[in-house]
PDB file of C-alpha atoms (C1' of nucleotides) in Angstrom:
ATOM      1  CA  UNK A  11      69.441 -43.940  92.889  1.00  0.00           C
ATOM      2  CA  UNK A  12      68.938 -43.734  96.727  1.00  0.00           C
ATOM      3  CA  UNK A  13      69.145 -47.602  97.216  1.00  0.00           C
ATOM      4  CA  UNK A  14      70.456 -49.211 100.184  1.00  0.00           C
ATOM      5  CA  UNK A  15      69.751 -46.164 102.430  1.00  0.00           C
ATOM      6  CA  UNK A  16      68.144 -48.117 105.449  1.00  0.00           C
ATOM      7  CA  UNK A  17      69.386 -45.698 108.194  1.00  0.00           C
ATOM      8  CA  UNK A  18      71.414 -46.878 111.228  1.00  0.00           C
ATOM      9  CA  UNK A  19      69.358 -48.139 114.323  1.00  0.00           C
ATOM     10  CA  UNK A  20      71.555 -47.703 117.183  1.00  0.00           C
ATOM     11  CA  UNK A  21      70.558 -49.804 120.308  1.00  0.00           C
ATOM     12  CA  UNK A  22      69.200 -47.334 123.153  1.00  0.00           C
ATOM     13  CA  UNK A  23      71.665 -48.474 125.760  1.00  0.00           C
ATOM     14  CA  UNK A  24      74.745 -47.893 123.396  1.00  0.00           C
ATOM     15  CA  UNK A  25      73.162 -44.331 122.483  1.00  0.00           C
ATOM     16  CA  UNK A  26      73.116 -43.659 125.611  1.00  0.00           C
ATOM     17  CA  UNK A  27      76.808 -44.251 126.495  1.00  0.00           C
ATOM     18  CA  UNK A  28      77.559 -42.347 123.375  1.00  0.00           C
ATOM     19  CA  UNK A  29      75.881 -39.212 124.606  1.00  0.00           C
ATOM     20  CA  UNK A  30      78.565 -38.360 127.261  1.00  0.00           C
ATOM     21  CA  UNK A  31      81.268 -38.648 124.257  1.00  0.00           C
ATOM     22  CA  UNK A  32      79.550 -36.268 121.955  1.00  0.00           C
ATOM     23  CA  UNK A  33      77.366 -38.826 120.383  1.00  0.00           C
ATOM     24  CA  UNK A  34      77.734 -40.790 117.228  1.00  0.00           C
ATOM     25  CA  UNK A  35      78.678 -38.060 114.804  1.00  0.00           C
ATOM     26  CA  UNK A  36      81.391 -36.950 117.224  1.00  0.00           C
ATOM     27  CA  UNK A  37      82.615 -40.632 117.401  1.00  0.00           C
ATOM     28  CA  UNK A  38      82.515 -40.802 113.759  1.00  0.00           C
ATOM     29  CA  UNK A  39      84.342 -37.564 113.087  1.00  0.00           C
ATOM     30  CA  UNK A  40      87.057 -38.450 115.661  1.00  0.00           C
ATOM     31  CA  UNK A  41      88.339 -41.769 113.887  1.00  0.00           C
ATOM     32  CA  UNK A  42      92.070 -40.784 113.073  1.00  0.00           C
ATOM     33  CA  UNK A  43      91.963 -42.093 109.266  1.00  0.00           C
ATOM     34  CA  UNK A  44      95.282 -40.595 108.691  1.00  0.00           C
ATOM     35  CA  UNK A  45      97.090 -42.297 111.583  1.00  0.00           C
ATOM     36  CA  UNK A  46      95.421 -45.638 110.503  1.00  0.00           C
ATOM     37  CA  UNK A  47      96.552 -45.249 106.885  1.00  0.00           C
ATOM     38  CA  UNK A  48     100.363 -44.832 108.453  1.00  0.00           C
ATOM     39  CA  UNK A  49      99.781 -47.580 110.870  1.00  0.00           C
ATOM     40  CA  UNK A  50      98.620 -49.807 108.303  1.00  0.00           C
ATOM     41  CA  UNK A  51     101.433 -49.182 106.090  1.00  0.00           C
ATOM     42  CA  UNK A  52     104.111 -50.164 108.753  1.00  0.00           C
ATOM     43  CA  UNK A  53     102.055 -52.946 109.753  1.00  0.00           C
ATOM     44  CA  UNK A  54     101.680 -54.409 106.546  1.00  0.00           C
ATOM     45  CA  UNK A  55     105.573 -54.612 106.017  1.00  0.00           C
ATOM     46  CA  UNK A  56     105.955 -56.018 109.662  1.00  0.00           C
ATOM     47  CA  UNK A  57     103.260 -58.621 109.073  1.00  0.00           C
ATOM     48  CA  UNK A  58     105.343 -61.189 107.470  1.00  0.00           C
ATOM     49  CA  UNK A  59     107.555 -63.910 108.951  1.00  0.00           C
ATOM     50  CA  UNK A  60     110.802 -63.318 106.681  1.00  0.00           C
ATOM     51  CA  UNK A  61     110.904 -59.354 107.094  1.00  0.00           C
ATOM     52  CA  UNK A  62     110.213 -59.736 110.740  1.00  0.00           C
ATOM     53  CA  UNK A  63     113.401 -62.250 111.060  1.00  0.00           C
ATOM     54  CA  UNK A  64     115.357 -59.685 108.795  1.00  0.00           C
ATOM     55  CA  UNK A  65     114.632 -56.722 111.034  1.00  0.00           C
ATOM     56  CA  UNK A  66     115.006 -58.749 114.216  1.00  0.00           C
ATOM     57  CA  UNK A  67     118.542 -59.829 112.902  1.00  0.00           C
ATOM     58  CA  UNK A  68     119.656 -56.422 111.832  1.00  0.00           C
ATOM     59  CA  UNK A  69     118.772 -55.182 115.278  1.00  0.00           C
ATOM     60  CA  UNK A  70     121.485 -57.102 116.527  1.00  0.00           C
ATOM     61  CA  UNK A  71     124.087 -56.576 113.710  1.00  0.00           C
ATOM     62  CA  UNK A  72     124.406 -55.275 109.992  1.00  0.00           C
ATOM     63  CA  UNK A  73     124.449 -57.620 107.484  1.00  0.00           C
ATOM     64  CA  UNK A  74     125.130 -58.627 103.735  1.00  0.00           C
ATOM     65  CA  UNK A  75     122.381 -60.202 101.863  1.00  0.00           C
ATOM     66  CA  UNK A  76     124.110 -63.433 101.642  1.00  0.00           C
ATOM     67  CA  UNK A  77     123.937 -63.595 105.488  1.00  0.00           C
ATOM     68  CA  UNK A  78     120.327 -62.496 105.585  1.00  0.00           C
ATOM     69  CA  UNK A  79     119.471 -65.368 103.061  1.00  0.00           C
ATOM     70  CA  UNK A  80     121.097 -68.086 105.094  1.00  0.00           C
ATOM     71  CA  UNK A  81     119.086 -66.532 108.142  1.00  0.00           C
ATOM     72  CA  UNK A  82     115.742 -66.618 106.549  1.00  0.00           C
ATOM     73  CA  UNK A  83     116.365 -69.551 104.140  1.00  0.00           C
ATOM     74  CA  UNK A  84     115.505 -67.652 101.191  1.00  0.00           C
ATOM     75  CA  UNK A  85     116.978 -67.390  97.743  1.00  0.00           C
ATOM     76  CA  UNK A  86     118.549 -64.154  96.701  1.00  0.00           C
ATOM     77  CA  UNK A  87     115.716 -62.767  94.782  1.00  0.00           C
ATOM     78  CA  UNK A  88     113.043 -63.701  97.493  1.00  0.00           C
ATOM     79  CA  UNK A  89     115.210 -62.058 100.196  1.00  0.00           C
ATOM     80  CA  UNK A  90     115.605 -59.113  97.703  1.00  0.00           C
ATOM     81  CA  UNK A  91     111.950 -58.646  97.264  1.00  0.00           C
ATOM     82  CA  UNK A  92     111.625 -58.502 101.059  1.00  0.00           C
ATOM     83  CA  UNK A  93     114.430 -56.145 101.609  1.00  0.00           C
ATOM     84  CA  UNK A  94     112.897 -53.931  99.055  1.00  0.00           C
ATOM     85  CA  UNK A  95     109.656 -53.975 101.063  1.00  0.00           C
ATOM     86  CA  UNK A  96     111.505 -52.858 104.389  1.00  0.00           C
ATOM     87  CA  UNK A  97     113.403 -50.361 102.550  1.00  0.00           C
ATOM     88  CA  UNK A  98     110.226 -48.857 100.978  1.00  0.00           C
ATOM     89  CA  UNK A  99     109.043 -48.392 104.254  1.00  0.00           C
ATOM     90  CA  UNK A 100     111.909 -46.651 105.584  1.00  0.00           C
ATOM     91  CA  UNK A 101     112.625 -49.139 108.137  1.00  0.00           C
ATOM     92  CA  UNK A 102     116.092 -50.345 106.498  1.00  0.00           C
ATOM     93  CA  UNK A 103     119.001 -48.856 104.181  1.00  0.00           C
ATOM     94  CA  UNK A 104     121.818 -50.219 102.358  1.00  0.00           C
ATOM     95  CA  UNK A 105     125.340 -49.352 101.812  1.00  0.00           C
ATOM     96  CA  UNK A 106     127.639 -50.703  99.344  1.00  0.00           C
ATOM     97  CA  UNK A 107     131.016 -52.319 100.453  1.00  0.00           C
ATOM     98  CA  UNK A 108     132.963 -53.474  97.376  1.00  0.00           C
ATOM     99  CA  UNK A 109     131.079 -56.123  96.108  1.00  0.00           C
ATOM    100  CA  UNK A 110     128.383 -56.379  98.853  1.00  0.00           C
ATOM    101  CA  UNK A 111     125.477 -54.476  99.849  1.00  0.00           C
ATOM    102  CA  UNK A 112     125.107 -54.045 103.591  1.00  0.00           C
ATOM    103  CA  UNK A 113     121.748 -53.863 105.291  1.00  0.00           C
ATOM    104  CA  UNK A 114     121.209 -51.968 108.312  1.00  0.00           C
ATOM    105  CA  UNK A 115     117.931 -50.533 110.229  1.00  0.00           C
ATOM    106  CA  UNK A 116     117.280 -46.796 109.775  1.00  0.00           C
ATOM    107  CA  UNK A 117     116.988 -44.872 113.044  1.00  0.00           C
ATOM    108  CA  UNK A 118     112.988 -45.221 112.231  1.00  0.00           C
ATOM    109  CA  UNK A 119     113.366 -48.824 111.766  1.00  0.00           C
ATOM    110  CA  UNK A 120     115.501 -49.074 115.064  1.00  0.00           C
ATOM    111  CA  UNK A 121     112.801 -47.310 117.165  1.00  0.00           C
ATOM    112  CA  UNK A 122     109.943 -49.393 115.620  1.00  0.00           C
ATOM    113  CA  UNK A 123     111.680 -52.499 116.506  1.00  0.00           C
ATOM    114  CA  UNK A 124     112.566 -51.380 119.775  1.00  0.00           C
ATOM    115  CA  UNK A 125     109.097 -50.496 120.294  1.00  0.00           C
ATOM    116  CA  UNK A 126     107.429 -53.707 119.126  1.00  0.00           C
ATOM    117  CA  UNK A 127     110.136 -55.837 120.948  1.00  0.00           C
ATOM    118  CA  UNK A 128     109.167 -54.067 124.085  1.00  0.00           C
ATOM    119  CA  UNK A 129     105.616 -55.484 123.736  1.00  0.00           C
ATOM    120  CA  UNK A 130     104.958 -58.584 125.550  1.00  0.00           C
ATOM    121  CA  UNK A 131     101.228 -60.071 125.256  1.00  0.00           C
ATOM    122  CA  UNK A 132     100.870 -60.634 128.777  1.00  0.00           C
ATOM    123  CA  UNK A 133      97.105 -60.220 128.989  1.00  0.00           C
ATOM    124  CA  UNK A 134      96.544 -62.686 126.059  1.00  0.00           C
ATOM    125  CA  UNK A 135      93.319 -64.433 127.444  1.00  0.00           C
ATOM    126  CA  UNK A 136      90.034 -62.516 128.225  1.00  0.00           C
TER     127      UNK A 136
ATOM    128  CA  UNK B  28     122.105 -84.528  96.690  1.00  0.00           C
ATOM    129  CA  UNK B  29     124.202 -81.706  98.287  1.00  0.00           C
ATOM    130  CA  UNK B  30     123.398 -79.166  95.514  1.00  0.00           C
ATOM    131  CA  UNK B  31     123.425 -75.361  96.318  1.00  0.00           C
ATOM    132  CA  UNK B  32     125.828 -75.893  99.301  1.00  0.00           C
ATOM    133  CA  UNK B  33     128.182 -73.041  98.255  1.00  0.00           C
ATOM    134  CA  UNK B  34     128.728 -71.926 101.818  1.00  0.00           C
ATOM    135  CA  UNK B  35     128.484 -68.310 103.296  1.00  0.00           C
ATOM    136  CA  UNK B  36     131.128 -65.964 102.596  1.00  0.00           C
ATOM    137  CA  UNK B  37     130.829 -63.118 105.420  1.00  0.00           C
ATOM    138  CA  UNK B  38     132.922 -59.943 104.580  1.00  0.00           C
ATOM    139  CA  UNK B  39     135.842 -59.497 107.013  1.00  0.00           C
ATOM    140  CA  UNK B  40     134.585 -56.013 108.491  1.00  0.00           C
ATOM    141  CA  UNK B  41     131.348 -57.764 109.340  1.00  0.00           C
ATOM    142  CA  UNK B  42     133.089 -61.017 110.827  1.00  0.00           C
ATOM    143  CA  UNK B  43     135.214 -59.010 112.997  1.00  0.00           C
ATOM    144  CA  UNK B  44     132.078 -56.771 114.354  1.00  0.00           C
ATOM    145  CA  UNK B  45     130.338 -60.098 115.179  1.00  0.00           C
ATOM    146  CA  UNK B  46     133.208 -61.552 117.186  1.00  0.00           C
ATOM    147  CA  UNK B  47     132.252 -59.284 120.125  1.00  0.00           C
ATOM    148  CA  UNK B  48     128.654 -60.943 119.934  1.00  0.00           C
ATOM    149  CA  UNK B  49     129.615 -64.439 119.806  1.00  0.00           C
ATOM    150  CA  UNK B  50     129.904 -64.753 116.274  1.00  0.00           C
ATOM    151  CA  UNK B  51     127.723 -65.716 113.346  1.00  0.00           C
ATOM    152  CA  UNK B  52     126.542 -69.003 114.874  1.00  0.00           C
ATOM    153  CA  UNK B  53     125.733 -67.064 118.083  1.00  0.00           C
ATOM    154  CA  UNK B  54     123.593 -64.427 116.404  1.00  0.00           C
ATOM    155  CA  UNK B  55     121.566 -67.157 114.526  1.00  0.00           C
ATOM    156  CA  UNK B  56     120.856 -69.109 117.439  1.00  0.00           C
ATOM    157  CA  UNK B  57     119.497 -65.947 119.352  1.00  0.00           C
ATOM    158  CA  UNK B  58     116.970 -65.071 116.673  1.00  0.00           C
ATOM    159  CA  UNK B  59     113.651 -65.123 118.827  1.00  0.00           C
ATOM    160  CA  UNK B  60     111.653 -67.194 116.025  1.00  0.00           C
ATOM    161  CA  UNK B  61     108.904 -68.108 118.519  1.00  0.00           C
ATOM    162  CA  UNK B  62     108.380 -64.289 119.334  1.00  0.00           C
ATOM    163  CA  UNK B  63     108.467 -63.501 115.790  1.00  0.00           C
ATOM    164  CA  UNK B  64     105.790 -65.878 115.057  1.00  0.00           C
ATOM    165  CA  UNK B  65     103.530 -64.321 117.576  1.00  0.00           C
ATOM    166  CA  UNK B  66     104.238 -60.982 116.627  1.00  0.00           C
ATOM    167  CA  UNK B  67     103.351 -61.926 112.923  1.00  0.00           C
ATOM    168  CA  UNK B  68     100.179 -63.311 113.924  1.00  0.00           C
ATOM    169  CA  UNK B  69      98.969 -59.789 115.591  1.00  0.00           C
ATOM    170  CA  UNK B  70     100.779 -57.734 112.997  1.00  0.00           C
ATOM    171  CA  UNK B  71      98.643 -59.659 110.129  1.00  0.00           C
ATOM    172  CA  UNK B  72      95.267 -58.669 111.580  1.00  0.00           C
ATOM    173  CA  UNK B  73      96.344 -55.246 112.533  1.00  0.00           C
ATOM    174  CA  UNK B  74      97.621 -54.602 108.752  1.00  0.00           C
ATOM    175  CA  UNK B  75      94.465 -53.727 107.133  1.00  0.00           C
ATOM    176  CA  UNK B  76      92.568 -50.516 107.039  1.00  0.00           C
ATOM    177  CA  UNK B  77      89.256 -51.771 107.868  1.00  0.00           C
ATOM    178  CA  UNK B  78      90.246 -53.965 110.998  1.00  0.00           C
ATOM    179  CA  UNK B  79      92.348 -50.993 112.126  1.00  0.00           C
ATOM    180  CA  UNK B  80      89.202 -48.606 111.917  1.00  0.00           C
ATOM    181  CA  UNK B  81      87.202 -51.168 113.615  1.00  0.00           C
ATOM    182  CA  UNK B  82      89.772 -51.444 116.680  1.00  0.00           C
ATOM    183  CA  UNK B  83      90.223 -47.772 116.641  1.00  0.00           C
ATOM    184  CA  UNK B  84      86.414 -47.281 116.991  1.00  0.00           C
ATOM    185  CA  UNK B  85      86.077 -49.878 119.560  1.00  0.00           C
ATOM    186  CA  UNK B  86      88.570 -48.341 121.777  1.00  0.00           C
ATOM    187  CA  UNK B  87      86.368 -45.253 121.932  1.00  0.00           C
ATOM    188  CA  UNK B  88      83.058 -47.059 122.572  1.00  0.00           C
ATOM    189  CA  UNK B  89      81.401 -50.559 122.223  1.00  0.00           C
ATOM    190  CA  UNK B  90      79.474 -50.876 119.038  1.00  0.00           C
ATOM    191  CA  UNK B  91      77.147 -53.280 117.367  1.00  0.00           C
ATOM    192  CA  UNK B  92      77.901 -54.570 113.830  1.00  0.00           C
ATOM    193  CA  UNK B  93      75.645 -52.118 112.126  1.00  0.00           C
ATOM    194  CA  UNK B  94      77.473 -49.212 113.760  1.00  0.00           C
ATOM    195  CA  UNK B  95      80.964 -50.766 112.461  1.00  0.00           C
ATOM    196  CA  UNK B  96      79.306 -51.067 108.938  1.00  0.00           C
ATOM    197  CA  UNK B  97      78.559 -47.463 108.689  1.00  0.00           C
ATOM    198  CA  UNK B  98      81.719 -46.456 110.099  1.00  0.00           C
ATOM    199  CA  UNK B  99      83.856 -48.544 107.803  1.00  0.00           C
ATOM    200  CA  UNK B 100      81.642 -48.421 104.737  1.00  0.00           C
ATOM    201  CA  UNK B 101      81.604 -52.246 104.472  1.00  0.00           C
ATOM    202  CA  UNK B 102      78.560 -54.791 103.990  1.00  0.00           C
ATOM    203  CA  UNK B 103      77.614 -56.856 106.601  1.00  0.00           C
ATOM    204  CA  UNK B 104      79.457 -59.885 105.510  1.00  0.00           C
ATOM    205  CA  UNK B 105      82.650 -58.125 104.828  1.00  0.00           C
ATOM    206  CA  UNK B 106      82.194 -56.507 108.343  1.00  0.00           C
ATOM    207  CA  UNK B 107      81.727 -59.854 109.683  1.00  0.00           C
ATOM    208  CA  UNK B 108      84.813 -61.089 108.062  1.00  0.00           C
ATOM    209  CA  UNK B 109      87.084 -58.600 109.512  1.00  0.00           C
ATOM    210  CA  UNK B 110      85.514 -59.050 113.101  1.00  0.00           C
ATOM    211  CA  UNK B 111      86.056 -62.526 112.750  1.00  0.00           C
ATOM    212  CA  UNK B 112      89.809 -62.244 112.123  1.00  0.00           C
ATOM    213  CA  UNK B 113      89.842 -59.463 115.147  1.00  0.00           C
ATOM    214  CA  UNK B 114      88.042 -62.146 117.154  1.00  0.00           C
ATOM    215  CA  UNK B 115      90.408 -64.998 116.238  1.00  0.00           C
ATOM    216  CA  UNK B 116      93.207 -63.163 117.341  1.00  0.00           C
ATOM    217  CA  UNK B 117      91.851 -62.324 120.562  1.00  0.00           C
ATOM    218  CA  UNK B 118      91.557 -58.609 120.138  1.00  0.00           C
ATOM    219  CA  UNK B 119      87.925 -58.169 120.410  1.00  0.00           C
ATOM    220  CA  UNK B 120      84.659 -60.024 121.774  1.00  0.00           C
ATOM    221  CA  UNK B 121      80.969 -59.997 121.126  1.00  0.00           C
ATOM    222  CA  UNK B 122      78.097 -60.056 123.646  1.00  0.00           C
ATOM    223  CA  UNK B 123      74.294 -60.475 122.663  1.00  0.00           C
ATOM    224  CA  UNK B 124      72.036 -57.884 123.464  1.00  0.00           C
ATOM    225  CA  UNK B 125      68.640 -58.878 122.247  1.00  0.00           C
ATOM    226  CA  UNK B 126      68.778 -58.831 118.500  1.00  0.00           C
ATOM    227  CA  UNK B 127      71.947 -57.313 118.463  1.00  0.00           C
ATOM    228  CA  UNK B 128      75.824 -58.382 118.802  1.00  0.00           C
ATOM    229  CA  UNK B 129      77.845 -56.086 120.527  1.00  0.00           C
ATOM    230  CA  UNK B 130      81.350 -55.804 120.097  1.00  0.00           C
ATOM    231  CA  UNK B 131      84.293 -54.422 122.309  1.00  0.00           C
ATOM    232  CA  UNK B 132      87.768 -55.047 122.855  1.00  0.00           C
ATOM    233  CA  UNK B 133      89.030 -57.499 124.948  1.00  0.00           C
ATOM    234  CA  UNK B 134      92.005 -56.505 127.492  1.00  0.00           C
ATOM    235  CA  UNK B 135      94.346 -57.811 125.236  1.00  0.00           C
ATOM    236  CA  UNK B 136      93.096 -55.679 122.355  1.00  0.00           C
ATOM    237  CA  UNK B 137      92.821 -52.838 124.571  1.00  0.00           C
ATOM    238  CA  UNK B 138      96.741 -52.980 125.498  1.00  0.00           C
ATOM    239  CA  UNK B 139      97.628 -53.383 122.105  1.00  0.00           C
ATOM    240  CA  UNK B 140      95.797 -50.383 120.810  1.00  0.00           C
ATOM    241  CA  UNK B 141      97.073 -48.390 123.554  1.00  0.00           C
ATOM    242  CA  UNK B 142     100.564 -49.625 122.711  1.00  0.00           C
ATOM    243  CA  UNK B 143     100.366 -49.000 119.043  1.00  0.00           C
ATOM    244  CA  UNK B 144      98.689 -45.701 119.169  1.00  0.00           C
ATOM    245  CA  UNK B 145     101.327 -44.415 121.572  1.00  0.00           C
ATOM    246  CA  UNK B 146     103.745 -44.946 118.919  1.00  0.00           C
ATOM    247  CA  UNK B 147     104.573 -41.692 116.786  1.00  0.00           C
ATOM    248  CA  UNK B 148     107.127 -42.290 114.073  1.00  0.00           C
ATOM    249  CA  UNK B 149     108.904 -38.884 114.715  1.00  0.00           C
ATOM    250  CA  UNK B 150     112.101 -40.392 113.174  1.00  0.00           C
ATOM    251  CA  UNK B 151     110.754 -41.225 109.718  1.00  0.00           C
ATOM    252  CA  UNK B 152     113.729 -39.854 107.674  1.00  0.00           C
ATOM    253  CA  UNK B 153     117.289 -41.473 107.896  1.00  0.00           C
TER     254      UNK B 153
ATOM    255  C1'  DT C   7      53.955 -70.300 113.975  1.00  0.00           C
ATOM    256  C1'  DC C   8      55.250 -66.710 110.953  1.00  0.00           C
ATOM    257  C1'  DA C   9      57.775 -62.622 109.483  1.00  0.00           C
ATOM    258  C1'  DT C  10      61.299 -59.684 110.550  1.00  0.00           C
ATOM    259  C1'  DC C  11      65.739 -58.107 111.855  1.00  0.00           C
ATOM    260  C1'  DA C  12      70.862 -58.361 112.943  1.00  0.00           C
ATOM    261  C1'  DT C  13      74.105 -60.990 111.905  1.00  0.00           C
ATOM    262  C1'  DT C  14      77.083 -65.128 110.220  1.00  0.00           C
ATOM    263  C1'  DT C  15      78.653 -68.598 107.110  1.00  0.00           C
ATOM    264  C1'  DC C  16      79.911 -70.362 102.631  1.00  0.00           C
ATOM    265  C1'  DA C  17      81.275 -71.046  98.127  1.00  0.00           C
ATOM    266  C1'  DA C  18      83.129 -68.658  94.096  1.00  0.00           C
ATOM    267  C1'  DA C  19      85.281 -64.458  92.083  1.00  0.00           C
ATOM    268  C1'  DT C  20      88.523 -60.901  92.466  1.00  0.00           C
ATOM    269  C1'  DT C  21      92.529 -58.742  94.321  1.00  0.00           C
ATOM    270  C1'  DT C  22      96.856 -58.711  96.519  1.00  0.00           C
ATOM    271  C1'  DT C  23     101.081 -60.741  97.913  1.00  0.00           C
ATOM    272  C1'  DT C  24     104.680 -63.872  97.516  1.00  0.00           C
ATOM    273  C1'  DT C  25     107.828 -67.270  95.095  1.00  0.00           C
ATOM    274  C1'  DT C  26     110.421 -68.716  91.117  1.00  0.00           C
ATOM    275  C1'  DG C  27     113.960 -68.360  87.849  1.00  0.00           C
ATOM    276  C1'  DA C  28     116.169 -66.248  84.176  1.00  0.00           C
ATOM    277  C1'  DA C  29     118.180 -62.141  82.680  1.00  0.00           C
ATOM    278  C1'  DA C  30     120.091 -57.545  84.015  1.00  0.00           C
ATOM    279  C1'  DT C  31     123.703 -54.719  86.855  1.00  0.00           C
ATOM    280  C1'  DA C  32     127.511 -53.167  89.190  1.00  0.00           C
ATOM    281  C1'  DT C  33     132.010 -54.072  91.024  1.00  0.00           C
ATOM    282  C1'  DT C  34     135.965 -56.558  91.633  1.00  0.00           C
ATOM    283  C1'  DA C  35     139.974 -59.464  90.146  1.00  0.00           C
ATOM    284  C1'  DT C  36     142.370 -61.375  86.551  1.00  0.00           C
TER     285       DT C  36
ATOM    286  C1'  DA D  30     138.433 -56.686  78.233  1.00  0.00           C
ATOM    287  C1'  DT D  31     136.766 -60.944  80.679  1.00  0.00           C
ATOM    288  C1'  DA D  32     135.142 -63.555  84.266  1.00  0.00           C
ATOM    289  C1'  DA D  33     133.344 -64.004  88.850  1.00  0.00           C
ATOM    290  C1'  DT D  34     130.669 -62.500  92.667  1.00  0.00           C
ATOM    291  C1'  DA D  35     126.767 -60.102  95.025  1.00  0.00           C
ATOM    292  C1'  DT D  36     122.921 -58.558  94.308  1.00  0.00           C
ATOM    293  C1'  DT D  37     118.432 -56.631  91.855  1.00  0.00           C
ATOM    294  C1'  DT D  38     114.720 -56.494  88.529  1.00  0.00           C
ATOM    295  C1'  DC D  39     111.064 -58.405  85.975  1.00  0.00           C
ATOM    296  C1'  DA D  40     107.267 -61.054  84.370  1.00  0.00           C
ATOM    297  C1'  DA D  41     104.745 -65.263  84.900  1.00  0.00           C
ATOM    298  C1'  DA D  42     103.004 -68.618  88.285  1.00  0.00           C
ATOM    299  C1'  DA D  43     101.470 -69.766  92.614  1.00  0.00           C
ATOM    300  C1'  DA D  44      99.417 -68.829  97.102  1.00  0.00           C
ATOM    301  C1'  DA D  45      97.001 -66.045 100.312  1.00  0.00           C
ATOM    302  C1'  DA D  46      93.617 -62.653 101.487  1.00  0.00           C
ATOM    303  C1'  DT D  47      89.541 -60.076 100.435  1.00  0.00           C
ATOM    304  C1'  DT D  48      85.061 -59.476  98.322  1.00  0.00           C
ATOM    305  C1'  DT D  49      80.453 -60.616  97.092  1.00  0.00           C
ATOM    306  C1'  DG D  50      75.961 -62.503  97.395  1.00  0.00           C
ATOM    307  C1'  DA D  51      73.012 -65.715  98.549  1.00  0.00           C
ATOM    308  C1'  DA D  52      71.512 -68.576 101.896  1.00  0.00           C
ATOM    309  C1'  DA D  53      71.362 -70.021 107.035  1.00  0.00           C
ATOM    310  C1'  DT D  54      71.033 -68.780 111.990  1.00  0.00           C
ATOM    311  C1'  DG D  55      69.028 -67.216 116.297  1.00  0.00           C
ATOM    312  C1'  DA D  56      66.423 -63.702 118.450  1.00  0.00           C
ATOM    313  C1'  DT D  57      62.316 -60.961 118.943  1.00  0.00           C
ATOM    314  C1'  DG D  58      57.675 -59.831 118.126  1.00  0.00           C
ATOM    315  C1'  DA D  59      53.057 -60.194 116.046  1.00  0.00           C
TER     316       DA D  59
END
DNA sequence: TCATCATTTCAAATTTTTTTGAAATATTAT
DNA sequence: ATAATATTTCAAAAAAATTTGAAATGATGA
């Protein structure tokens, strides 16, 4: 087969910069693919408005689904869908209280929210 | 119209908890919607494998597109698409060097990557 | 000027994610 | 039991994001 094999032409200037770092192959090898996969999973869940509202809200106060519905403006099933995503990711958990399911952050969720909220993008422009 | 107006039934136990915090209305009012929108934007961009690889790589070394292609296993146009997303979000920038476009992190990008890499989910389970 | 190289852009095809609404569950109250 | 409430689940529809490949762009070198 061997189609598409045109090999990498790295510009000199960059080639040179990389030498100090062990060269291209070393840089390639050091990409933390596993960490990236993990980060991706959490980020995916946290990259949606409704779900962010939910965890921000839960970081203040545990709540039943009907409260989250009102807070997010979602229907039950929609809310439920997003809650399931957050739960899958280990960010929230539910406990039953009579007829209600009360959602709250897990310690993992709590640590993530704390971490992300701390971040303030002061440096936004160049 | 006034359809669907069944109003919130908050379970007593939770109602009580909330009193100390100014009650439901106060909790609702304090959801930082603007912050959430901002966070969402950045998260969306960082919630994709290829793009995470790119910024992790760029945090080590500035690179031209052909290097990123090789690193991510993407075609030019695919790479380009993801680069444009990262650029839009203000995370990376490009400078031309002859025939090459050399991409690197912006200060904003750098601060975000640093921040996110620091995070290690030790508390993952319950 | 013409060809080549590195890259972007565009529109169509594909894939992934979210929304919707109806039906299913589980718990409590009657 | 039966009905009511709070919620989930499911499958189909809709929307959003990604992939693909071909054509465009812009710099360089012959």
